[in-house]
Amino acid sequence: MKRSDLVELFKVLANQKRLDILTLLLDSCLTVNEVAQKLGINISTAYRYLTQMYKQGILSVIKTPDGDRFDFSSKHMLRVIEEAINFISDKRGTPVFEPIYYNDTNLFKPKRVFDFRGETCPIPELTTRRELKKLTNGETLLVIVDYPLSKERIISFCRKMGYKVIAVDDKLDSKIYIEKTG
């Protein structure tokens, strides 16, 4: 990697609207129309920003029946944005919650199990959000994914919502135990 590559990456990230788009993508991959609507910008501007980040390698495109969806190109890029948010939160003194990675899953008896192996964005995230609303205190949901960005997103939004999250990774997939507490 050349130093100029890093400079170009940070130039792309130095734009407020592109950062707004990246924070939207933390929760789910989105179409150009969805980005434009959520940010209140026109579609051509949203497309231009998304394309710039795609060309830089920050984003990838997932072909779906409802149109092209933009997503982070890797879990590393997603973590860069999350870590920047954590850095700012630390500076402000607000607590940052980290997921717990644990090996003994015998402690958990999930009420429901959802196997999303082979599924990509946004199905695992949207279904998990919907099912979390059905849990009562003390109940556990098990979500199995093999798409790395789904794992990162599910852990992130569950952590933000106050759920206890335990992720167990093996070579091919991740089992995410989500317990509703308090």
Coordinates of C-alpha atoms in Angstrom, one line a residue:
M1 CA 0.0 0.0 0.0
K2 CA 1.2 3.4 -0.9
R3 CA 1.0 6.4 1.4
S4 CA -1.1 8.1 -1.3
D5 CA -3.7 5.3 -1.0
L6 CA -4.2 6.2 2.7
V7 CA -4.4 9.9 1.8
E8 CA -7.1 9.2 -0.8
L9 CA -9.1 7.1 1.6
F10 CA -9.1 9.8 4.2
K11 CA -10.1 12.4 1.6
V12 CA -13.1 10.4 0.7
L13 CA -14.0 10.0 4.4
A14 CA -13.5 13.8 5.1
N15 CA -16.9 14.6 3.6
Q16 CA -19.8 15.0 6.1
K17 CA -22.5 13.6 3.7
R18 CA -20.3 10.5 2.9
L19 CA -19.8 10.0 6.7
D20 CA -23.6 10.3 7.2
I21 CA -24.1 7.6 4.5
L22 CA -21.5 5.3 6.2
T23 CA -23.3 5.7 9.6
L24 CA -26.6 4.8 7.9
L25 CA -24.9 1.7 6.5
L26 CA -23.8 0.6 10.0
D27 CA -27.3 -0.8 10.5
S28 CA -28.1 -2.2 7.1
C29 CA -27.1 -2.1 3.4
L30 CA -29.2 0.4 1.5
T31 CA -30.3 1.3 -2.0
V32 CA -29.5 4.7 -3.5
N33 CA -33.2 5.7 -3.1
E34 CA -33.2 4.7 0.6
V35 CA -30.0 6.7 1.3
A36 CA -31.4 9.8 -0.5
Q37 CA -34.7 9.5 1.4
K38 CA -33.1 9.0 4.8
L39 CA -30.6 11.9 4.4
G40 CA -33.0 14.2 2.6
I41 CA -30.8 14.6 -0.5
N42 CA -31.5 14.1 -4.1
I43 CA -30.9 10.7 -5.7
S44 CA -28.1 11.9 -8.0
T45 CA -26.1 13.3 -5.1
A46 CA -26.6 10.1 -3.1
Y47 CA -25.5 8.0 -6.1
R48 CA -22.4 10.2 -6.7
Y49 CA -21.3 9.8 -3.0
L50 CA -22.0 6.0 -3.0
T51 CA -20.1 5.6 -6.3
Q52 CA -17.1 7.6 -5.0
M53 CA -16.9 5.3 -2.0
Y54 CA -17.4 2.2 -4.2
K55 CA -14.5 3.3 -6.5
Q56 CA -12.3 3.9 -3.4
G57 CA -13.1 0.3 -2.3
I58 CA -14.9 1.4 0.9
L59 CA -18.3 0.0 -0.3
S60 CA -19.4 -3.0 -2.4
V61 CA -22.6 -3.5 -4.4
I62 CA -25.0 -6.4 -3.7
K63 CA -27.5 -7.2 -6.5
T64 CA -31.0 -7.8 -5.2
P65 CA -34.5 -8.0 -6.8
D66 CA -35.3 -4.6 -5.4
G67 CA -32.2 -3.0 -6.8
D68 CA -28.5 -2.6 -6.1
R69 CA -27.7 -2.3 -2.4
F70 CA -24.6 -0.6 -1.1
D71 CA -22.7 -2.2 1.8
F72 CA -19.3 -2.0 3.4
S73 CA -16.7 -3.8 1.4
S74 CA -15.3 -5.6 4.4
K75 CA -15.9 -5.9 8.1
H76 CA -12.6 -3.9 8.6
M77 CA -14.1 -0.8 7.0
L78 CA -17.3 -1.2 9.1
R79 CA -15.1 -1.4 12.2
V80 CA -13.1 1.7 11.2
I81 CA -16.4 3.7 11.4
E82 CA -17.5 2.0 14.6
E83 CA -14.1 2.6 16.2
A84 CA -14.2 6.3 15.2
I85 CA -17.6 6.6 16.9
N86 CA -16.2 4.8 19.9
F87 CA -13.2 7.2 20.0
I88 CA -15.5 10.2 20.0
S89 CA -17.7 8.6 22.7
D90 CA -14.7 8.0 24.8
K91 CA -13.6 11.6 24.5
R92 CA -17.0 12.7 25.5
G93 CA -17.1 10.3 28.5
T94 CA -20.1 8.3 27.3
P95 CA -19.7 4.5 27.9
V96 CA -18.9 2.2 25.1
F97 CA -20.2 -1.3 25.3
E98 CA -18.2 -4.1 23.7
P99 CA -19.6 -7.5 22.7
I100 CA -18.8 -10.4 24.9
Y101 CA -17.2 -13.4 23.2
Y102 CA -17.8 -16.6 25.1
N103 CA -17.2 -20.2 24.5
D104 CA -19.6 -22.0 26.8
T105 CA -23.0 -21.8 25.2
N106 CA -24.6 -24.3 27.6
L107 CA -25.7 -21.4 29.7
F108 CA -28.2 -20.3 27.1
K109 CA -31.4 -21.9 26.0
P110 CA -32.7 -19.9 23.1
K111 CA -36.4 -19.4 22.6
R112 CA -36.0 -19.2 18.9
V113 CA -33.2 -20.0 16.4
F114 CA -32.8 -18.3 13.1
D115 CA -30.3 -19.7 10.6
F116 CA -29.3 -17.1 8.1
R117 CA -26.4 -19.0 6.5
G118 CA -26.3 -18.1 2.8
E119 CA -28.3 -14.9 3.4
T120 CA -26.7 -11.5 2.9
C121 CA -27.9 -8.0 3.8
P122 CA -30.5 -6.9 4.8
I123 CA -32.4 -10.1 5.6
P124 CA -30.5 -11.2 8.8
E125 CA -30.5 -7.7 10.3
L126 CA -34.2 -6.9 9.6
T127 CA -35.5 -10.3 10.7
T128 CA -33.4 -10.1 13.9
R129 CA -34.7 -6.7 14.7
R130 CA -38.3 -7.8 14.2
E131 CA -37.8 -10.9 16.4
L132 CA -36.1 -9.0 19.2
K133 CA -39.3 -7.1 19.7
K134 CA -41.1 -10.4 20.5
L135 CA -38.7 -11.4 23.3
T136 CA -39.5 -10.9 27.0
N137 CA -37.0 -10.4 29.8
G138 CA -34.7 -13.3 30.2
E139 CA -35.4 -14.9 26.8
T140 CA -32.7 -15.6 24.3
L141 CA -32.6 -15.6 20.5
L142 CA -29.9 -17.5 18.6
V143 CA -29.0 -16.1 15.2
I144 CA -26.6 -18.0 13.0
V145 CA -24.9 -16.1 10.2
D146 CA -22.0 -16.7 7.8
Y147 CA -22.0 -13.1 6.3
P148 CA -19.4 -11.2 8.3
L149 CA -21.1 -7.8 8.0
S150 CA -24.4 -9.2 9.3
K151 CA -22.6 -10.5 12.4
E152 CA -21.0 -7.1 13.0
R153 CA -24.3 -5.2 12.5
I154 CA -26.4 -7.5 14.6
I155 CA -23.9 -7.3 17.5
S156 CA -23.6 -3.6 17.1
F157 CA -27.3 -2.8 17.2
C158 CA -28.1 -5.3 19.9
R159 CA -25.4 -3.7 22.0
K160 CA -26.8 -0.3 21.4
M161 CA -30.2 -1.4 22.4
G162 CA -29.0 -2.9 25.7
Y163 CA -29.2 -6.6 25.0
K164 CA -26.7 -9.1 26.3
V165 CA -24.8 -10.4 23.3
I166 CA -22.5 -13.4 23.2
A167 CA -20.9 -14.4 19.9
V168 CA -19.3 -17.8 19.2
D169 CA -17.3 -18.0 16.0
D170 CA -16.2 -21.2 14.2
K171 CA -14.5 -21.5 10.9
L172 CA -17.5 -20.9 8.7
D173 CA -20.2 -19.2 10.7
S174 CA -21.1 -17.2 13.8
K175 CA -23.7 -18.0 16.4
I176 CA -25.0 -14.9 18.1
Y177 CA -26.9 -15.4 21.4
I178 CA -29.0 -12.3 22.2
E179 CA -30.6 -12.1 25.6
K180 CA -33.2 -9.5 26.6
T181 CA -32.3 -8.1 30.0
G182 CA -34.1 -5.6 32.3

